[in-house]
mmCIF file of C-alpha atoms in Angstrom:
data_model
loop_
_atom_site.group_PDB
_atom_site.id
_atom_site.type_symbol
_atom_site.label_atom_id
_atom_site.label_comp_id
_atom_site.label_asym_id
_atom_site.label_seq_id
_atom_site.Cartn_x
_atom_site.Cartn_y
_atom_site.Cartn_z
ATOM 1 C CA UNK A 29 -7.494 44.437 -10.457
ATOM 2 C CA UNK A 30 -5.944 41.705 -7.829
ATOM 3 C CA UNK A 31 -3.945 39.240 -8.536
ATOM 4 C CA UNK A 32 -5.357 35.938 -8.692
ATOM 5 C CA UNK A 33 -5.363 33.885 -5.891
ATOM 6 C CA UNK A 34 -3.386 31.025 -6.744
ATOM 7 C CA UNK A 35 -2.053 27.606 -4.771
ATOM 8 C CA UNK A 36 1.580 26.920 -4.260
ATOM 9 C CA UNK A 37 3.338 25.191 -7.564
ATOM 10 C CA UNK A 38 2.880 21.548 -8.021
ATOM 11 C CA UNK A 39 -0.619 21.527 -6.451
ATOM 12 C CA UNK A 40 -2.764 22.153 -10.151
ATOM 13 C CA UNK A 41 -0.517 19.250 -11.567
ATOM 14 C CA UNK A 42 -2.241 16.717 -8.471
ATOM 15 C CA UNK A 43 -4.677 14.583 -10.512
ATOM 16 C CA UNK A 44 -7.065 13.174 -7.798
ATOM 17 C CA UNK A 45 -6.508 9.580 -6.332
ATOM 18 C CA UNK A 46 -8.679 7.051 -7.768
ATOM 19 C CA UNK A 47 -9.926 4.644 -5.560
ATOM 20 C CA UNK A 48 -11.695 1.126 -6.201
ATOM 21 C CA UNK A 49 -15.014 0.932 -7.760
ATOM 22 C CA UNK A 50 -17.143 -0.228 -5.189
ATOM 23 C CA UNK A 51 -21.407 -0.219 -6.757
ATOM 24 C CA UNK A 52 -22.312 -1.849 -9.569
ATOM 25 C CA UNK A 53 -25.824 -0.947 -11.326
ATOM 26 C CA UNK A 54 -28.268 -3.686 -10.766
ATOM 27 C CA UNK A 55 -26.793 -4.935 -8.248
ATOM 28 C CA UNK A 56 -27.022 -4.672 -4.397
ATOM 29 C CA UNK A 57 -24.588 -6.211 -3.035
ATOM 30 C CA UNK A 58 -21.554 -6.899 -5.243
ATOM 31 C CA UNK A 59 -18.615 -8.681 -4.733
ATOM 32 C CA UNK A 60 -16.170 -5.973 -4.187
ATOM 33 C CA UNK A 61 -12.533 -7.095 -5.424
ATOM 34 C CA UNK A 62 -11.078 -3.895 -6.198
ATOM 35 C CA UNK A 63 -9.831 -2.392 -3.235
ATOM 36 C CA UNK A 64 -6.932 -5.246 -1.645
ATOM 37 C CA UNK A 65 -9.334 -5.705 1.361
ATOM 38 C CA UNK A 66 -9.680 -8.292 3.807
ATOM 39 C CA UNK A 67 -12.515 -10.202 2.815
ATOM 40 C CA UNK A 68 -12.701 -11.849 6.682
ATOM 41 C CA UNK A 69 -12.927 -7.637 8.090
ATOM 42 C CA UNK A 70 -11.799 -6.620 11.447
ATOM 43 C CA UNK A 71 -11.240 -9.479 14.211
ATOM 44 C CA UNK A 72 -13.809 -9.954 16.740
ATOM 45 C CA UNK A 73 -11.359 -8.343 19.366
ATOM 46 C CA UNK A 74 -11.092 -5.820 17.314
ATOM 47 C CA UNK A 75 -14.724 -4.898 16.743
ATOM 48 C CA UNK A 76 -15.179 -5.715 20.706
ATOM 49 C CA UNK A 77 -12.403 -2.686 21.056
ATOM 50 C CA UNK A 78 -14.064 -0.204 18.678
ATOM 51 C CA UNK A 79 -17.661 -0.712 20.501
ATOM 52 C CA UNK A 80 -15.648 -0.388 23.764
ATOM 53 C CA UNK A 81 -14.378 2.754 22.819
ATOM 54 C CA UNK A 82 -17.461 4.468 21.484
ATOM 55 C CA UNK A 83 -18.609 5.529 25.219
ATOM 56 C CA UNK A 84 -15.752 7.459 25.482
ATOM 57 C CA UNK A 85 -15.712 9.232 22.026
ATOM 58 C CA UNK A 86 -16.720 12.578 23.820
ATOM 59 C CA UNK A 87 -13.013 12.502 25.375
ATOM 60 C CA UNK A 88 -9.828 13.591 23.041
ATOM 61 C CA UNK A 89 -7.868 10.762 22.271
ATOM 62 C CA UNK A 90 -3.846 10.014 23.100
ATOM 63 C CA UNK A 91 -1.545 12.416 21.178
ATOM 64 C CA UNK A 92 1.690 10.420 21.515
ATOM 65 C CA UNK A 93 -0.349 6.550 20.672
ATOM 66 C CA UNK A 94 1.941 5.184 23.461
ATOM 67 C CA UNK A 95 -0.232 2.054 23.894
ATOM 68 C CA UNK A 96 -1.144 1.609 20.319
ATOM 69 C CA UNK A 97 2.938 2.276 19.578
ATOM 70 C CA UNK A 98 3.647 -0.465 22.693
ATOM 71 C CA UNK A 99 1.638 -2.712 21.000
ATOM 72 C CA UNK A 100 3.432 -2.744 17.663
ATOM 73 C CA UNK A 101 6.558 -2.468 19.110
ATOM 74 C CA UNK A 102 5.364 -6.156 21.233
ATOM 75 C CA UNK A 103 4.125 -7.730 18.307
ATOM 76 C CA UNK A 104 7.080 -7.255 15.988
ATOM 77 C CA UNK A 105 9.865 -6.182 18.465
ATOM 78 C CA UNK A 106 10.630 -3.017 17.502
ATOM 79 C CA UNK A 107 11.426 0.115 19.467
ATOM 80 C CA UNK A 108 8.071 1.410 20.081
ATOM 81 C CA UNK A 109 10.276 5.455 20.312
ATOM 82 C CA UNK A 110 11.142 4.699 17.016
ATOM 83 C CA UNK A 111 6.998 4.412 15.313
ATOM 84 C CA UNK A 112 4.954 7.373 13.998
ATOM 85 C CA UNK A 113 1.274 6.565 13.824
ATOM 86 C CA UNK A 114 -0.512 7.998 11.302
ATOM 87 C CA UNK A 115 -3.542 8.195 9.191
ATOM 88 C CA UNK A 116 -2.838 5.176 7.276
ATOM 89 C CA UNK A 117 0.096 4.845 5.666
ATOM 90 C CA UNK A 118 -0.963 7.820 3.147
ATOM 91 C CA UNK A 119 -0.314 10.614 6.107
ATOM 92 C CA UNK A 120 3.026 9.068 6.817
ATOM 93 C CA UNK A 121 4.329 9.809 2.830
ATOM 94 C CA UNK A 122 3.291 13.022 2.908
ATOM 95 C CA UNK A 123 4.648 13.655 6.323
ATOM 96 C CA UNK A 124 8.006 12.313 4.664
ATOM 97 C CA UNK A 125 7.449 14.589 2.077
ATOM 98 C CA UNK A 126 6.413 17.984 3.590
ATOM 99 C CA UNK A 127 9.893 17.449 6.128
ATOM 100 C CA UNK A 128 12.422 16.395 3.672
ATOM 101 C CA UNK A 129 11.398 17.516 0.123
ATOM 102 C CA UNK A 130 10.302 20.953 -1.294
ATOM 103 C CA UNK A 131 11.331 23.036 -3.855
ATOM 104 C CA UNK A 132 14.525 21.932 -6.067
ATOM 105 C CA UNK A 133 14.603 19.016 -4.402
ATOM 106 C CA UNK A 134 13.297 15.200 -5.984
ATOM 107 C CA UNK A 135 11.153 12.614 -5.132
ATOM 108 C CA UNK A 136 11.662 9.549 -6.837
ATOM 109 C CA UNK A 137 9.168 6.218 -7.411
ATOM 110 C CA UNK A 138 8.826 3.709 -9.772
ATOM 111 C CA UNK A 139 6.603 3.530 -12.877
ATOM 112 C CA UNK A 140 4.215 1.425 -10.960
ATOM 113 C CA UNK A 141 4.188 3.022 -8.060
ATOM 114 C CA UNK A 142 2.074 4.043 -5.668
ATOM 115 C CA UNK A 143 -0.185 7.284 -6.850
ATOM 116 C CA UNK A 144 0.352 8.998 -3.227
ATOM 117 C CA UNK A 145 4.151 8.775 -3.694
ATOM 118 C CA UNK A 146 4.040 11.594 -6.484
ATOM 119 C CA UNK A 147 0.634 13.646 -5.336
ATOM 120 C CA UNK A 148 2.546 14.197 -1.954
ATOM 121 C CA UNK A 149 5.683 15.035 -3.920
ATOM 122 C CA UNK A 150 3.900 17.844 -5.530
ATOM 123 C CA UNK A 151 1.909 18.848 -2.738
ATOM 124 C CA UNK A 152 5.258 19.489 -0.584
ATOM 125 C CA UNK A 153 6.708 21.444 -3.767
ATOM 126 C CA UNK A 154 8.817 19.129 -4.916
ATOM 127 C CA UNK A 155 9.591 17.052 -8.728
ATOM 128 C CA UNK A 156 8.840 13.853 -8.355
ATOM 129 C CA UNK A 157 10.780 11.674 -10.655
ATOM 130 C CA UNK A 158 9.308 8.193 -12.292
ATOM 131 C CA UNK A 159 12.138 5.686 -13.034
ATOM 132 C CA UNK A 160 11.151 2.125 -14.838
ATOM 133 C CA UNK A 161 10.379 -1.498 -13.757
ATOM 134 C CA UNK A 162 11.947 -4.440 -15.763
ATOM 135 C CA UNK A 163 9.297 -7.033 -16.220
ATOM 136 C CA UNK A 164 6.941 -5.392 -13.696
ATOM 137 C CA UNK A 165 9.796 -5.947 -10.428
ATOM 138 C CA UNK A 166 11.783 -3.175 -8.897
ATOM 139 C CA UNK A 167 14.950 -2.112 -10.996
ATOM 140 C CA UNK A 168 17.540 -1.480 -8.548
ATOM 141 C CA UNK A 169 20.012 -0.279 -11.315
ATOM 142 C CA UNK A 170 17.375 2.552 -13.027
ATOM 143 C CA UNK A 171 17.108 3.588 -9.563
ATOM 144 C CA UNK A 172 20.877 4.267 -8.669
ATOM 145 C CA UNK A 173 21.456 5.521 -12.176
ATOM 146 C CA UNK A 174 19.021 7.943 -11.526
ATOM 147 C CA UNK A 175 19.287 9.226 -8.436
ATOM 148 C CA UNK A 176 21.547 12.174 -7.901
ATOM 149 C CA UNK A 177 22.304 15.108 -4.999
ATOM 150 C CA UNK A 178 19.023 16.710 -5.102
ATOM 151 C CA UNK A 179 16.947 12.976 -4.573
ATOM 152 C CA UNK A 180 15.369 13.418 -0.853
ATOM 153 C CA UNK A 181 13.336 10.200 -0.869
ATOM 154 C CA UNK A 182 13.171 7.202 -3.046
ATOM 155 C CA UNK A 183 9.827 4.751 -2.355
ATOM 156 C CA UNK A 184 9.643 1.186 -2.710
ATOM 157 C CA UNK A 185 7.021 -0.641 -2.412
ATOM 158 C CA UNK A 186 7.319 -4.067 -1.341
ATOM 159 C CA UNK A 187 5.625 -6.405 -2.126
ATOM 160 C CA UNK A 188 4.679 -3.776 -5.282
ATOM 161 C CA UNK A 189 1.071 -2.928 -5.913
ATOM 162 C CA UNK A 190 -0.538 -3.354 -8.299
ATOM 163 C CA UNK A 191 2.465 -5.820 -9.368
ATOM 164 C CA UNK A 192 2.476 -8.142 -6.328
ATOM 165 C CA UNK A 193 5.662 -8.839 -7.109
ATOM 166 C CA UNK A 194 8.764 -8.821 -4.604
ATOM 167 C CA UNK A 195 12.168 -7.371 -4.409
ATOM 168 C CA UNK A 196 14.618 -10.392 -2.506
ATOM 169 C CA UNK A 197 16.465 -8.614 0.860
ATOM 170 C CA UNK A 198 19.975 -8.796 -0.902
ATOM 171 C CA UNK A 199 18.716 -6.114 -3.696
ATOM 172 C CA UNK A 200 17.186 -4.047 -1.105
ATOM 173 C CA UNK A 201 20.348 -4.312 0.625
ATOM 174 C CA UNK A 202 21.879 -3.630 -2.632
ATOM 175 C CA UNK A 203 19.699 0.011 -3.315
ATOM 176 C CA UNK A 204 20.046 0.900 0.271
ATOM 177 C CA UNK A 205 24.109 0.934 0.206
ATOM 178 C CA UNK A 206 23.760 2.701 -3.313
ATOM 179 C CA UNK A 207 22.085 6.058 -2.468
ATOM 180 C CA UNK A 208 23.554 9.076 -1.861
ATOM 181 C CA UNK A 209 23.604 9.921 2.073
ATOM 182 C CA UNK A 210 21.413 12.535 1.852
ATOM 183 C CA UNK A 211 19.148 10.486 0.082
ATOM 184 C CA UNK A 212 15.669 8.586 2.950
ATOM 185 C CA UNK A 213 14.696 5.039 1.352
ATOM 186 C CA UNK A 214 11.199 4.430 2.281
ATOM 187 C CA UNK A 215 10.108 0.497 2.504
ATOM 188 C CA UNK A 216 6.174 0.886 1.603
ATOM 189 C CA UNK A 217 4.925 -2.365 3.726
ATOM 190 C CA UNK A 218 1.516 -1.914 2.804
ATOM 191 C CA UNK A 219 1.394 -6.007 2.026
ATOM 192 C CA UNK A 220 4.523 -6.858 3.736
ATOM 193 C CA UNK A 221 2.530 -9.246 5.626
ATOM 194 C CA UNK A 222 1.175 -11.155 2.627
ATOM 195 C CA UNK A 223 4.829 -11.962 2.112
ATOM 196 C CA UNK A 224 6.167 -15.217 3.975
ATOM 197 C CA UNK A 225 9.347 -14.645 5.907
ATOM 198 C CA UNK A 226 9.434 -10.726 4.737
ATOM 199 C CA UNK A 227 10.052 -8.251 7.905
ATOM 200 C CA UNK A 228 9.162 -5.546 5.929
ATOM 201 C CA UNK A 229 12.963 -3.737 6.094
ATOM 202 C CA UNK A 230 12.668 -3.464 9.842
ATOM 203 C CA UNK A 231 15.780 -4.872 10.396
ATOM 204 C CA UNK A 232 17.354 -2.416 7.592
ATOM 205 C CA UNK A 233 15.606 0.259 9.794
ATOM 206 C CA UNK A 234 17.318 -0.790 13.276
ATOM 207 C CA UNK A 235 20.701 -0.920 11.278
ATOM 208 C CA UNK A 236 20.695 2.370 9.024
ATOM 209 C CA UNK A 237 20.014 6.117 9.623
ATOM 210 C CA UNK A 238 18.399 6.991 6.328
ATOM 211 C CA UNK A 239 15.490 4.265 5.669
ATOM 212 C CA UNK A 240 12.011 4.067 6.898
ATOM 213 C CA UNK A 241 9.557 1.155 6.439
ATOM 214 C CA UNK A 242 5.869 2.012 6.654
ATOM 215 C CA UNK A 243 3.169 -0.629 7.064
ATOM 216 C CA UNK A 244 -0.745 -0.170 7.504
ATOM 217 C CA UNK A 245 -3.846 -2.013 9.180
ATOM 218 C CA UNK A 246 -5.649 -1.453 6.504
ATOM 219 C CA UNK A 247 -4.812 -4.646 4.147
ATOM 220 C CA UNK A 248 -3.976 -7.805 6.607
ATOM 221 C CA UNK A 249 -5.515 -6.436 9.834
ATOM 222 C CA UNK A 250 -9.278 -5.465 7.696
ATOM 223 C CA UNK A 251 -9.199 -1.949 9.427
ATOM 224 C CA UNK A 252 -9.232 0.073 6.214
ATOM 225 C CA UNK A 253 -12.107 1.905 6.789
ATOM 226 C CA UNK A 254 -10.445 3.267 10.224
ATOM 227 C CA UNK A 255 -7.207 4.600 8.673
ATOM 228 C CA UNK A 256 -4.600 3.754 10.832
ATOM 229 C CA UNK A 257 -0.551 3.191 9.460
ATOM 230 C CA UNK A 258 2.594 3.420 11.117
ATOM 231 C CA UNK A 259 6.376 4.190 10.042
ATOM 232 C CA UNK A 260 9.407 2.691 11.600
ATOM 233 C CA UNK A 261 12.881 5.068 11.518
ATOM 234 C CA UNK A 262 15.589 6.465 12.814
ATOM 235 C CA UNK A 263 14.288 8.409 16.421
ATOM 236 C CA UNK A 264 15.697 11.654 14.661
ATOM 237 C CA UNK A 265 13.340 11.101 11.490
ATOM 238 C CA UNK A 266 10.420 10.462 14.109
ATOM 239 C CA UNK A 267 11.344 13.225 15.825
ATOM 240 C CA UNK A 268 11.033 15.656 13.018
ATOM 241 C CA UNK A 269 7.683 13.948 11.979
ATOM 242 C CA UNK A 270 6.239 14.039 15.223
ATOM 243 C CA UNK A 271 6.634 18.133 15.056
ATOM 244 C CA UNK A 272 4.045 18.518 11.912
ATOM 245 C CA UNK A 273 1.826 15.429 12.829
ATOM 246 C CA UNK A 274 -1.259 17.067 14.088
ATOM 247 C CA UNK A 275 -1.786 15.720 17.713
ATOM 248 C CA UNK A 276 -5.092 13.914 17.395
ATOM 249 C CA UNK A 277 -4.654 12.662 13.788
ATOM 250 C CA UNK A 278 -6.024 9.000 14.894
ATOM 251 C CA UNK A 279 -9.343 8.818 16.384
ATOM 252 C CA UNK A 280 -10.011 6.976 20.146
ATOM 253 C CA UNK A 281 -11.748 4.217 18.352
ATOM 254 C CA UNK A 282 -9.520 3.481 15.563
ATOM 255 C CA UNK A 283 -6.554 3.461 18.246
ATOM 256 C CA UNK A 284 -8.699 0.834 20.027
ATOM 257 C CA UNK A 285 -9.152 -0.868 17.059
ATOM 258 C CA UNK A 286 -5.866 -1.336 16.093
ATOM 259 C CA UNK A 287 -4.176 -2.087 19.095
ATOM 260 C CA UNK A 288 -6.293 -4.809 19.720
ATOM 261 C CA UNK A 289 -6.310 -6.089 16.053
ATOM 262 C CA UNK A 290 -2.436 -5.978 16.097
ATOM 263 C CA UNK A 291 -2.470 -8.145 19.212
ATOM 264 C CA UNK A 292 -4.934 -10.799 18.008
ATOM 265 C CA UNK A 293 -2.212 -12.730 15.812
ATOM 266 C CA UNK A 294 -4.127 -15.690 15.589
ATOM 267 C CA UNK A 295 -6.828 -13.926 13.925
ATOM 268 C CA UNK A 296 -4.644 -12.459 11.139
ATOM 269 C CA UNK A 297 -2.367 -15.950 11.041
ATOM 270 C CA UNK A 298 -5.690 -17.520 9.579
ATOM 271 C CA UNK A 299 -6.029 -14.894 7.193
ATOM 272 C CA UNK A 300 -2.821 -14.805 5.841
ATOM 273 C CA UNK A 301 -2.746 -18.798 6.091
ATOM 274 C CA UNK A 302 -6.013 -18.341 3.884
ATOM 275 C CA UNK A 303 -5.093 -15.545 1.591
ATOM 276 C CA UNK A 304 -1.677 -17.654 0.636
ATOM 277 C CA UNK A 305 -3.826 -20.910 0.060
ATOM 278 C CA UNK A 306 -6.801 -19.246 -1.993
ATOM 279 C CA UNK A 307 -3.681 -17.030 -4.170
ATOM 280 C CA UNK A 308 -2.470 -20.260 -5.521
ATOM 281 C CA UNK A 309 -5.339 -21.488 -6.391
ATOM 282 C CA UNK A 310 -6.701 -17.937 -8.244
ATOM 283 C CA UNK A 311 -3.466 -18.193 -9.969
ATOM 284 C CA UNK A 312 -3.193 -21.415 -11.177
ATOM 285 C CA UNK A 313 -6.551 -21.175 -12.122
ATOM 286 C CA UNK A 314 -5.811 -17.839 -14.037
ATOM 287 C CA UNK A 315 -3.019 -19.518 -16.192
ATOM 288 C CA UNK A 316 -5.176 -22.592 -17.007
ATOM 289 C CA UNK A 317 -7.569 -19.896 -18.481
ATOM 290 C CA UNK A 318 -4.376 -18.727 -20.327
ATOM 291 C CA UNK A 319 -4.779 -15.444 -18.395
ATOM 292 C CA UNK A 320 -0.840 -14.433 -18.010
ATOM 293 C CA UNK A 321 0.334 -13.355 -13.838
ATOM 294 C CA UNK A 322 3.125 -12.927 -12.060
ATOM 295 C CA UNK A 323 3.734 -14.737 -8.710
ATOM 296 C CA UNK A 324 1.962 -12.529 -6.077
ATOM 297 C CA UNK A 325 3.341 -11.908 -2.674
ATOM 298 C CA UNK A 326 0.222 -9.616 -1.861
ATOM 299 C CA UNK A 327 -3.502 -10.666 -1.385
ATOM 300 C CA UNK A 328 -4.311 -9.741 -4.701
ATOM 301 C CA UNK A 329 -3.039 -10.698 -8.237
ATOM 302 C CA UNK A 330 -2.425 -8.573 -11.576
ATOM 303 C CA UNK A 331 -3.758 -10.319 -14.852
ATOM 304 C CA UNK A 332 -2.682 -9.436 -17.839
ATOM 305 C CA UNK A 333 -4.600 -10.138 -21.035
ATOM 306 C CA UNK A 334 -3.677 -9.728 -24.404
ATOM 307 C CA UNK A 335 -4.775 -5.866 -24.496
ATOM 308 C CA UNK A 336 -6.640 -3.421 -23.069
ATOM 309 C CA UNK A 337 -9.861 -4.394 -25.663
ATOM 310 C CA UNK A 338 -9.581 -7.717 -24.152
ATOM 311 C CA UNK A 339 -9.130 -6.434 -20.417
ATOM 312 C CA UNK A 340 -11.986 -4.432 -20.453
ATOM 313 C CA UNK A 341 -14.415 -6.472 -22.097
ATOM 314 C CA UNK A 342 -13.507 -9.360 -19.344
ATOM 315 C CA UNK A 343 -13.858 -6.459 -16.655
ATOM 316 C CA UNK A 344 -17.140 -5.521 -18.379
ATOM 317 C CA UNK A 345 -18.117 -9.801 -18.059
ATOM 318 C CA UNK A 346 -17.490 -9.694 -14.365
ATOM 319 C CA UNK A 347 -19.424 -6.903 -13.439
ATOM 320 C CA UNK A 348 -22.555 -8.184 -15.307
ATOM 321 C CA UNK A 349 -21.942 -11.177 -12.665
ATOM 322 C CA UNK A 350 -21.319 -8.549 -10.024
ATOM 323 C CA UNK A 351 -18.114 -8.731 -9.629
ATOM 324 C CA UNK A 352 -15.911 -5.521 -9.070
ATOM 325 C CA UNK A 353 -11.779 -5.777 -9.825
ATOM 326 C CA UNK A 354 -9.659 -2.707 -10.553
ATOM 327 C CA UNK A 355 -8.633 -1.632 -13.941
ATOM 328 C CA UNK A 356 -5.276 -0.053 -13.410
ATOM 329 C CA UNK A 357 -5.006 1.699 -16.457
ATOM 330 C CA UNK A 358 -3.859 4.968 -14.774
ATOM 331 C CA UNK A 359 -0.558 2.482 -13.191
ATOM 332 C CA UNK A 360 0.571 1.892 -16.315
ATOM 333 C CA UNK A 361 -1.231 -1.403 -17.117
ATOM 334 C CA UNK A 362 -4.282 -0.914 -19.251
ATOM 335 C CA UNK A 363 -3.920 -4.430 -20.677
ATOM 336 C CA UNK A 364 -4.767 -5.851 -17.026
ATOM 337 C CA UNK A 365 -7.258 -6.163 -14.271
ATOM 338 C CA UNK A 366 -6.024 -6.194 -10.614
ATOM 339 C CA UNK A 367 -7.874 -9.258 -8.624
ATOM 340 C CA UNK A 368 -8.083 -9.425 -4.609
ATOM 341 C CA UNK A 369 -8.091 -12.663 -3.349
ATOM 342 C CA UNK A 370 -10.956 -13.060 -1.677
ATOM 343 C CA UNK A 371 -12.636 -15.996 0.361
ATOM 344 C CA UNK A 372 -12.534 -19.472 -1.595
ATOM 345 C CA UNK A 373 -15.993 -18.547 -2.846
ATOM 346 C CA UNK A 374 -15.478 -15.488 -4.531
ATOM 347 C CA UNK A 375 -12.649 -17.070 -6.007
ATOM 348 C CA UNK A 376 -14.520 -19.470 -7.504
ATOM 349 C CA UNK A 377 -17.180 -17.293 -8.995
ATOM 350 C CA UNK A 378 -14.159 -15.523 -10.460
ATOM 351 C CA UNK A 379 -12.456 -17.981 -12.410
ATOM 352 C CA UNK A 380 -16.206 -19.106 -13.310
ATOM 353 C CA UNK A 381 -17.048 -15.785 -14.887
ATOM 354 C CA UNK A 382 -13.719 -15.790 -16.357
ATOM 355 C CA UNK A 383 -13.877 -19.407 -17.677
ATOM 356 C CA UNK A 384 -16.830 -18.183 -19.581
ATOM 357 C CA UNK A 385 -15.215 -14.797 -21.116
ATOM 358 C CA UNK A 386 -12.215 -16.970 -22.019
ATOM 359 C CA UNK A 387 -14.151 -19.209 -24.049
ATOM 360 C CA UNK A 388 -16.327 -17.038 -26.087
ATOM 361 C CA UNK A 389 -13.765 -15.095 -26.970
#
């Protein structure tokens, strides 16, 4: 007989990502919370862009994103030689992954991290390596105690989903001087936007050789559904990505898309000006319920009930009013439902539906 055919080690221990809910039963057209999307969508030059584009969609697009990288690179003043586009975010991990871990070698995250942090570890071969929080933030100290001379790439995301809570610049500073060397510290961004007066480590990336921030469009900018992300590093870090990044990873019309939605900053000013206004009030509103969160510096907010009985029964209220939140029982916090903060409306109908659980129970 053959051998079996079997897939490199690490891949059978991948459980599959788990995305928002997004249907409800009995309902056809729920209010989807569940997913950290921007309730406004795309801006209108954005959507102008994408239609632009479709004429052309029998034409390869740009392999090296120079005017999508330009673009950035205006917006925020960075080196545009120094971005990778990619995929969303997601492609730029396991890009990070596939180059710089493997086999003996570790990936760390925290206990709340990301899900994509470990699945890429494993995919590229590697251990990936959990280390705690301390009351749901970033522990700078587990993570220097932990990591040793075979630690490749330690991820941080920040803000932290599904915490929404922030690490302050002087402990990033802090974790960045305490690695090893050989060690890449990757600044997730995802919601770096969210966070008032946060560059996102962009500044630790023009002044280091061994970090990398990532960001996305598909949170602030409303282009999830496109999947477009970016990294910011060190030109020899892009250089290496750049030679395994498959040459038309990003389509013609979500390049469109997101150079145009990256240049309309008075478009995503509003909806961060929004987004900060309507968090307040979904959290204040969420304490006077006696519904325990942490101050958010994302567009969505983690509340914590008194167990997981409770937090299911409450997610099991909202969707008979058809609303959809996430349970994120597989990041460690079964006793809690993740909320986006939507538009000022949906808000409302949220602390409504939750005014009601709270007070028959």
């Amino acid at each position: 007989m053959s051998a079996p055919i079997r897939p490199q080690p690490g891949i059978l221990d991948i459980a599959l990502y788990q995305g928002g809910q997004s249907a409800i039963a009995g309902h056809a057209d729920p209010l989807k919370l569940s997913s950290n999307e921007n309730p406004f969508g795309p801006s209108p030059a954005a959507l102008a862009a994408m239609l632009g584009a479709l004429a052309d969609s029998h034409r390869y697009p740009s392999t090296d994103h120079a005017s999508l990288r330009a673009a950035i690179a205006g917006v925020h003043g960075l080196d545009p030689d120094r971005i990778i586009c990619g995929t969303g975010s997601d492609e730029v991990i396991h890009l990070l992954c596939q180059a710089y871990a493997g086999p003996g070698l570790e990936v760390m995250h925290t206990e709340h991290g990301f899900a994509m942090y470990r699945i890429s570890a494993l995919a590229a071969g590697a251990t990936p390596v959990e280390v705690p929080e301390r009351d749901r933030v970033v522990d700078v100290d587990a993570i220097l105690d932990r990591a040793g001379p075979d630690t490749r790439l330690v991820f941080v995301a920040n803000p932290a989903n599904p915490t929404g809570t922030l690490l302050p610049m002087d402990q990033i500073i802090r974790l960045a001087d305490g690695l090893p060397e050989t060690c890449i510290f990757v600044l997730d961004g995802a919601y770096a936007e969210f966070a008032e007066g946060y560059d996102g480590g962009a500044a630790l990336v023009a002044a280091r050789d061994n970090v990398v921030m990532m960001r996305t469009f598909s949170k602030a900018y409303g282009l999830g559904g496109l999947r477009v992300g970016y990294g910011y590093a060190p030109r020899p870090i892009i250089d290496v990505l750049n030679r395994i990044r498959g040459p038309f990873n990003l389509s013609g019309i979500a390049l469109a898309g997101a150079e145009a939605a990256v240049q309309d900053t008075a478009w995503v000013a509003e909806c961060l000006r929004v987004n900060a206004t309507e968090r307040a009030r979904l959290t204040g509103g969420l304490r006077q319920l006696g519904i325990a969160c942490d101050d958010s510096a994302a567009n969505f907010i983690l509340a914590r009930f008194t167990d997981e009985a409770q937090a299911l029964a409450a997610d099991t209220h909202l969707k008979a009013r058809g609303i959809i939140v996430r349970h994120p029982r597989n990041y460690g916090f079964p006793q809690a439902l993740r909320i986006t903060v939507g538009r000022a409306q949906d808000n409302s109908r949220v602390l409504d539906a939750l005014a009601d659980f709270m007070g028959a129970t």
